[in-house]
Tab-separated table of C-alpha atoms and ligand atoms in Angstrom:
chain	number	residue	atom	x	y	z
A	3	MET	CA	-92.079	29.489	61.558
A	4	LYS	CA	-88.998	27.831	62.713
A	5	ILE	CA	-86.055	28.991	64.804
A	6	ILE	CA	-82.919	27.164	64.156
A	7	CYS	CA	-80.044	27.638	66.563
A	8	ILE	CA	-76.622	27.165	66.235
A	9	GLY	CA	-74.257	25.968	69.065
A	10	ARG	CA	-70.660	26.765	69.596
A	11	ASN	CA	-70.020	28.974	66.958
A	12	TYR	CA	-67.369	31.209	68.658
A	13	ALA	CA	-64.306	29.697	69.882
A	14	ASP	CA	-64.191	31.655	72.869
A	15	HIS	CA	-67.599	30.427	74.125
A	16	ALA	CA	-66.877	26.809	73.243
A	17	SER	CA	-64.171	26.627	75.420
A	18	GLU	CA	-65.479	28.860	78.314
A	19	LEU	CA	-67.858	25.804	78.561
A	20	GLY	CA	-65.510	23.205	78.107
A	21	ASN	CA	-66.402	21.903	74.698
A	22	ALA	CA	-64.346	21.213	71.692
A	23	ILE	CA	-64.304	23.645	68.777
A	24	PRO	CA	-66.693	21.857	66.219
A	25	VAL	CA	-65.484	20.889	62.612
A	26	GLU	CA	-69.050	21.120	61.383
A	27	PRO	CA	-71.818	23.178	62.747
A	28	LEU	CA	-74.272	22.006	65.457
A	29	PHE	CA	-77.818	23.000	65.424
A	30	PHE	CA	-81.093	22.415	67.243
A	31	LEU	CA	-84.399	24.069	66.872
A	32	LYS	CA	-86.656	26.011	69.060
A	33	PRO	CA	-90.660	26.248	68.523
A	34	ASP	CA	-92.486	29.303	67.533
A	35	SER	CA	-94.115	28.805	70.996
A	36	ALA	CA	-90.559	29.744	72.616
A	37	VAL	CA	-90.742	33.499	71.270
A	38	LEU	CA	-91.034	35.893	73.992
A	39	ALA	CA	-93.780	38.071	73.328
A	40	HIS	CA	-92.857	41.679	72.292
A	41	ARG	CA	-92.351	43.789	75.671
A	42	HIS	CA	-93.464	41.408	77.953
A	43	PRO	CA	-90.692	40.283	80.764
A	44	PHE	CA	-89.004	36.893	80.961
A	45	TYR	CA	-90.146	34.880	83.694
A	46	LEU	CA	-87.730	32.304	84.865
A	47	PRO	CA	-88.857	29.061	84.933
A	48	ASP	CA	-89.317	27.568	88.350
A	49	TRP	CA	-87.712	24.029	87.153
A	50	SER	CA	-84.290	25.527	86.757
A	51	ASP	CA	-81.875	27.347	89.058
A	52	ASP	CA	-79.352	28.399	86.462
A	53	VAL	CA	-80.977	30.278	83.320
A	54	HIS	CA	-78.072	31.695	81.737
A	55	TYR	CA	-78.356	34.474	78.636
A	56	GLU	CA	-76.726	33.957	75.166
A	57	VAL	CA	-76.739	37.000	72.945
A	58	GLU	CA	-76.820	36.205	69.304
A	59	LEU	CA	-77.208	37.794	65.930
A	60	LEU	CA	-80.425	36.818	64.085
A	61	VAL	CA	-80.629	36.119	60.608
A	62	ARG	CA	-83.908	36.453	58.827
A	63	ILE	CA	-84.460	33.775	56.065
A	64	SER	CA	-86.203	35.646	53.196
A	65	LYS	CA	-86.871	32.614	50.409
A	66	LEU	CA	-87.540	28.961	50.353
A	67	GLY	CA	-84.671	26.811	49.900
A	68	LYS	CA	-83.255	23.426	50.064
A	69	SER	CA	-79.678	22.319	49.528
A	70	ILE	CA	-78.742	25.902	48.822
A	71	ALA	CA	-75.222	26.114	47.201
A	72	PRO	CA	-72.581	28.124	48.831
A	73	GLU	CA	-72.501	30.747	45.935
A	74	PHE	CA	-76.087	31.400	46.077
A	75	ALA	CA	-76.663	31.615	50.097
A	76	HIS	CA	-76.349	35.290	50.301
A	77	ARG	CA	-79.525	35.358	48.419
A	78	TYR	CA	-81.606	33.408	51.016
A	79	TYR	CA	-81.158	35.919	53.818
A	80	ASP	CA	-82.493	39.796	53.978
A	81	ALA	CA	-81.843	41.134	57.377
A	82	ILE	CA	-80.357	40.846	60.684
A	83	SER	CA	-81.254	41.371	63.864
A	84	LEU	CA	-80.383	40.354	67.760
A	85	GLY	CA	-81.776	37.867	70.439
A	86	ILE	CA	-81.256	35.879	73.347
A	87	ASP	CA	-81.007	32.317	73.304
A	88	PHE	CA	-82.343	31.498	76.935
A	89	THR	CA	-80.765	28.117	78.340
A	90	ALA	CA	-81.395	26.199	81.363
A	91	ARG	CA	-77.733	25.262	81.984
A	92	ASP	CA	-78.097	22.990	84.790
A	93	VAL	CA	-80.735	20.923	83.029
A	94	GLN	CA	-78.828	21.271	79.792
A	95	ALA	CA	-75.956	19.589	81.839
A	96	GLU	CA	-77.876	16.941	82.963
A	97	ILE	CA	-79.395	15.999	79.332
A	98	LYS	CA	-75.807	16.401	77.879
A	99	SER	CA	-74.478	13.741	80.223
A	100	LYS	CA	-77.664	11.375	79.555
A	101	GLY	CA	-77.022	12.226	75.614
A	102	HIS	CA	-80.635	13.260	75.648
A	103	PRO	CA	-82.077	15.709	73.457
A	104	TRP	CA	-81.395	19.587	74.393
A	105	GLU	CA	-85.152	20.606	74.254
A	106	LYS	CA	-85.979	21.034	77.793
A	107	ALA	CA	-83.003	23.256	78.437
A	108	LYS	CA	-83.266	25.193	74.928
A	109	ALA	CA	-86.988	25.123	73.551
A	110	PHE	CA	-89.143	26.291	76.413
A	111	ASP	CA	-91.373	28.980	76.645
A	112	GLY	CA	-89.971	32.365	76.310
A	113	SER	CA	-86.740	30.984	75.966
A	114	ALA	CA	-86.007	33.125	72.418
A	115	VAL	CA	-86.101	36.848	72.443
A	116	ILE	CA	-86.327	38.119	68.980
A	117	SER	CA	-86.047	41.915	68.380
A	118	ARG	CA	-88.339	43.361	66.171
A	119	ASP	CA	-86.031	45.492	64.804
A	120	TRP	CA	-84.633	44.069	61.541
A	121	LEU	CA	-81.768	45.623	59.849
A	122	PRO	CA	-81.450	45.223	55.707
A	123	ILE	CA	-78.125	43.600	55.107
A	124	ASP	CA	-77.811	46.373	52.931
A	125	SER	CA	-77.739	48.527	55.593
A	126	PHE	CA	-74.248	47.269	56.771
A	127	LYS	CA	-71.065	48.762	54.838
A	128	GLU	CA	-69.533	45.628	54.905
A	129	GLY	CA	-72.777	43.259	54.522
A	130	ALA	CA	-73.101	40.628	57.383
A	131	GLN	CA	-68.906	40.415	57.879
A	132	ASN	CA	-68.343	42.882	60.402
A	133	ILE	CA	-71.227	43.382	62.831
A	134	GLY	CA	-70.479	44.452	66.240
A	135	PHE	CA	-72.809	43.559	68.969
A	136	ARG	CA	-73.123	43.350	72.855
A	137	LEU	CA	-75.323	42.533	75.731
A	138	GLU	CA	-75.828	44.606	78.880
A	139	ARG	CA	-76.921	43.384	82.005
A	140	ASN	CA	-78.270	46.072	84.458
A	141	GLY	CA	-76.073	48.559	82.600
A	142	HIS	CA	-72.806	46.504	82.515
A	143	VAL	CA	-71.385	44.756	79.279
A	144	VAL	CA	-71.550	41.207	80.073
A	145	GLN	CA	-70.990	39.723	76.358
A	146	GLU	CA	-69.451	41.483	73.199
A	147	GLY	CA	-69.369	39.886	69.831
A	148	GLN	CA	-68.232	40.307	66.281
A	149	SER	CA	-70.150	38.659	63.027
A	150	GLN	CA	-66.484	37.983	61.999
A	151	ASP	CA	-65.443	35.632	64.802
A	152	MET	CA	-68.165	33.278	63.894
A	153	ILE	CA	-66.510	29.894	63.431
A	154	PHE	CA	-68.766	29.121	60.742
A	155	GLY	CA	-70.348	32.309	58.858
A	156	ILE	CA	-73.901	32.592	57.647
A	157	ASP	CA	-73.411	31.535	54.259
A	158	GLN	CA	-72.056	28.440	55.348
A	159	LEU	CA	-74.644	27.880	58.147
A	160	ILE	CA	-77.024	28.282	55.314
A	161	VAL	CA	-75.550	25.879	53.205
A	162	TYR	CA	-75.149	23.271	55.989
A	163	VAL	CA	-78.790	23.228	57.756
A	164	SER	CA	-80.401	23.514	54.199
A	165	LYS	CA	-78.846	20.119	53.508
A	166	PHE	CA	-80.946	18.360	56.110
A	167	MET	CA	-84.274	20.675	56.357
A	168	THR	CA	-86.059	23.139	53.865
A	169	LEU	CA	-85.537	27.005	54.937
A	170	LYS	CA	-88.739	28.931	54.666
A	171	LEU	CA	-89.710	32.610	54.503
A	172	GLY	CA	-89.629	33.963	58.187
A	173	ASP	CA	-87.555	31.606	59.439
A	174	VAL	CA	-85.040	32.756	62.045
A	175	LEU	CA	-81.252	31.536	62.486
A	176	PHE	CA	-79.571	32.530	65.583
A	177	THR	CA	-76.090	32.249	64.687
A	178	GLY	CA	-74.448	31.366	68.291
A	179	THR	CA	-73.206	33.184	71.402
A	180	PRO	CA	-69.760	34.740	72.150
A	181	ALA	CA	-68.052	34.260	75.259
A	182	GLY	CA	-69.552	35.816	78.442
A	183	VAL	CA	-72.845	33.865	79.063
A	184	GLY	CA	-74.238	33.859	82.433
A	185	PRO	CA	-76.859	33.349	85.121
A	186	THR	CA	-79.845	35.792	85.336
A	187	HIS	CA	-82.142	36.803	88.071
A	188	PRO	CA	-85.028	38.449	88.979
A	189	GLY	CA	-84.824	41.963	88.949
A	190	ASP	CA	-82.354	41.982	86.204
A	191	THR	CA	-82.726	43.880	82.815
A	192	LEU	CA	-81.050	42.577	80.043
A	193	GLU	CA	-80.448	44.958	76.903
A	194	GLY	CA	-78.606	43.795	73.660
A	195	PHE	CA	-77.264	46.169	71.263
A	196	ILE	CA	-76.115	46.294	67.475
A	197	ALA	CA	-73.136	48.666	67.193
A	198	ASP	CA	-74.786	51.576	69.653
A	199	ARG	CA	-78.630	50.751	68.380
A	200	SER	CA	-80.474	49.354	71.180
A	201	MET	CA	-81.997	46.255	69.833
A	202	PHE	CA	-84.362	44.915	72.940
A	203	ARG	CA	-84.587	45.423	76.388
A	204	VAL	CA	-85.677	42.490	78.419
A	205	PRO	CA	-86.862	42.668	82.365
A	206	VAL	CA	-86.364	39.846	84.045
A	207	ARG	CA	-89.076	38.501	86.696
B	167	ZN	ZN1	-77.091	29.579	71.953
């Protein structure tokens, strides 16, 4: 199973980090070892002083596909969930400035929170077009997003990524984070919601 993450897919988040609005999707991978075990706390790594939460809608790939055509893209995913793309922002800033790959900042153990609740696409009235989600830190809303605000929609992401790599059953696509990313500290609790449904609750240690 691979985890494909999209960067800068919400205009308000791209600008909060001083990045240009992309003209094509930007993606990177996390290994399966990055998945935070269910009901486990997230332990802040000792090699970073600035780990940020990024709440993201997740898409589950339901069929093997390569070079998928736009009109068929919707057939390759069947469920939506919610997760966090934990990012060591200080490390990322350093490797970005050197033009190095992002893995150290993005692919470390526990950096991928994936809710176990997968909601079938059919359960959303408008499909994946209009899904509201949010992240609360210690009970206060810190990030809010709407799937319609993605720069590249899910179908476009599937088409684009599958040009370069085969998508397989069970792969997970992180679709990018809206504005409001920020640091997390020991003792925090991060809880994510799709509409009013709690999708995960992660204590930070
Ligand atoms: Zn992200």
